[in-house]
Short mmCIF file of C-alpha atoms in Angstrom, two decimals:
data_model
loop_
_atom_site.label_atom_id
_atom_site.label_comp_id
_atom_site.label_asym_id
_atom_site.label_seq_id
_atom_site.Cartn_x
_atom_site.Cartn_y
_atom_site.Cartn_z
CA MET Y 958 -14.14 -17.03 -74.68
CA LEU Y 959 -12.99 -19.76 -72.23
CA SER Y 960 -15.81 -18.77 -69.66
CA ALA Y 961 -18.49 -18.99 -72.45
CA PHE Y 962 -17.33 -22.45 -73.42
CA TYR Y 963 -16.97 -23.45 -69.47
CA ARG Y 964 -20.62 -22.50 -69.21
CA ARG Y 965 -21.73 -24.35 -72.19
CA ASP Y 966 -19.75 -27.50 -71.18
CA LEU Y 967 -20.98 -27.44 -67.58
CA THR Y 968 -23.84 -29.81 -66.87
CA LEU Y 969 -25.01 -29.54 -63.37
CA PRO Y 970 -26.83 -32.44 -61.49
CA GLY Y 971 -30.38 -31.78 -60.35
CA GLY Y 972 -31.27 -30.65 -56.88
CA LEU Y 973 -29.25 -27.44 -56.89
CA THR Y 974 -30.99 -24.10 -56.00
CA GLY Y 975 -30.67 -21.49 -58.53
CA GLU Y 976 -28.00 -19.57 -56.59
CA GLN Y 977 -25.83 -22.50 -56.30
CA ALA Y 978 -26.25 -23.19 -59.99
CA ALA Y 979 -25.37 -19.70 -60.87
CA ALA Y 980 -22.43 -19.77 -58.70
CA ALA Y 981 -21.15 -22.96 -60.12
CA ARG Y 982 -21.62 -21.69 -63.74
CA ALA Y 983 -19.90 -18.25 -62.91
CA SER Y 984 -16.38 -19.86 -62.93
CA VAL Y 985 -14.67 -23.05 -62.36
CA THR Y 986 -13.66 -21.60 -58.82
CA GLY Y 987 -17.14 -21.05 -58.25
CA GLY Y 988 -18.09 -24.61 -59.29
CA VAL Y 989 -15.54 -26.15 -56.86
CA GLN Y 990 -16.42 -23.83 -54.09
CA THR Y 991 -20.09 -24.68 -54.45
CA GLY Y 992 -19.35 -28.23 -54.84
CA SER Y 993 -17.36 -28.30 -51.60
CA GLN Y 994 -20.30 -26.82 -49.60
CA LEU Y 995 -22.67 -29.24 -50.93
CA PRO Y 996 -23.03 -32.52 -48.86
CA GLY Y 997 -21.80 -36.17 -50.24
CA HIS Y 998 -22.13 -37.52 -53.63
CA VAL Y 999 -23.66 -34.31 -55.07
CA GLY Y 1000 -20.80 -32.08 -53.92
CA ARG Y 1001 -18.18 -34.25 -55.13
CA GLN Y 1002 -19.99 -34.52 -58.51
CA VAL Y 1003 -20.24 -30.90 -58.90
CA VAL Y 1004 -16.61 -30.37 -58.25
CA GLU Y 1005 -15.64 -33.08 -60.77
CA LEU Y 1006 -18.16 -31.78 -63.57
CA ALA Y 1007 -16.63 -28.17 -62.96
CA ARG Y 1008 -13.09 -29.46 -63.42
CA TYR Y 1009 -14.13 -31.33 -66.57
CA ALA Y 1010 -15.87 -28.56 -67.94
CA PHE Y 1011 -12.95 -26.25 -67.43
CA THR Y 1012 -10.59 -28.83 -69.03
CA ASP Y 1013 -12.94 -29.47 -72.02
CA SER Y 1014 -13.43 -25.58 -72.66
CA PHE Y 1015 -9.70 -25.14 -72.11
CA HIS Y 1016 -8.94 -27.52 -75.02
CA THR Y 1017 -11.46 -25.96 -77.25
CA THR Y 1018 -9.97 -22.54 -76.73
CA THR Y 1019 -6.58 -23.88 -77.37
CA LEU Y 1020 -7.65 -25.56 -80.59
CA ILE Y 1021 -9.22 -22.37 -81.69
CA ALA Y 1022 -6.08 -20.38 -80.87
CA ALA Y 1023 -4.02 -22.80 -82.91
CA VAL Y 1024 -6.11 -22.61 -86.00
CA VAL Y 1025 -6.37 -18.75 -85.76
CA MET Y 1026 -2.47 -18.89 -85.54
CA ALA Y 1027 -2.20 -21.40 -88.42
CA LEU Y 1028 -4.26 -19.11 -90.74
CA GLY Y 1029 -2.09 -16.25 -89.76
CA ALA Y 1030 1.03 -18.06 -90.73
CA VAL Y 1031 -0.62 -18.81 -94.23
CA VAL Y 1032 -1.72 -15.24 -94.65
CA ALA Y 1033 1.59 -14.09 -93.81
CA LEU Y 1034 3.42 -16.46 -96.18
CA PHE Y 1035 1.39 -15.40 -98.96
CA THR Y 1036 1.44 -11.70 -98.19
CA LEU Y 1037 4.99 -11.44 -97.62
CA ARG Y 1038 6.27 -13.75 -100.42
CA ASN Y 1039 7.47 -10.97 -102.60
CA VAL Y 1040 9.09 -9.08 -99.88
CA PRO Y 1041 13.03 -9.17 -100.16
CA ALA Y 1042 14.64 -11.02 -97.55
CA VAL Y 1043 16.95 -8.15 -96.53
CA LEU Y 1044 15.98 -4.74 -96.02
CA THR Y 1045 18.38 -1.98 -95.64
CA GLU Y 1046 17.92 1.47 -94.32
CA ARG Y 1047 21.23 2.92 -95.56
CA PRO Y 1048 22.70 2.78 -99.05
CA GLU Y 1049 26.10 2.52 -97.70
CA GLU Y 1050 25.30 -0.75 -96.06
CA THR Y 1051 24.85 -2.40 -99.50
CA ALA Y 1052 28.13 -0.98 -101.07
CA GLY Y 1053 30.30 -3.45 -99.29
CA PRO Y 1054 33.64 -2.76 -97.47
CA MET Y 1055 35.52 0.28 -98.20
CA PRO Y 1056 38.44 -0.23 -100.51
CA VAL Y 1057 41.88 0.07 -98.88
CA GLN Y 1058 44.21 2.23 -100.52
CA ALA Y 1059 47.99 1.21 -100.74
CA ALA Y 1060 50.74 3.60 -99.40
#
């Protein structure tokens, strides 16, 4: 999911070949490597855009994960609301301590 958001968020400057654009869109590593191989301002711009796209896509993915976890917590709250707090597997555990007999 992170890769899909990265590709969506990455806006590359004009003047790149199709191969360079494909490498930059493949991953943030590809974007940084492609940018480092390009001369001057264009190279720095590609590196910066790749880093920003990765950061933005990471934030989006984290937000989605937080929403899914919150929904899971709400579902668990309503689903488990009538379940007893303590479940015992053996009946002797609920009987309490054994009585001590006087000598």
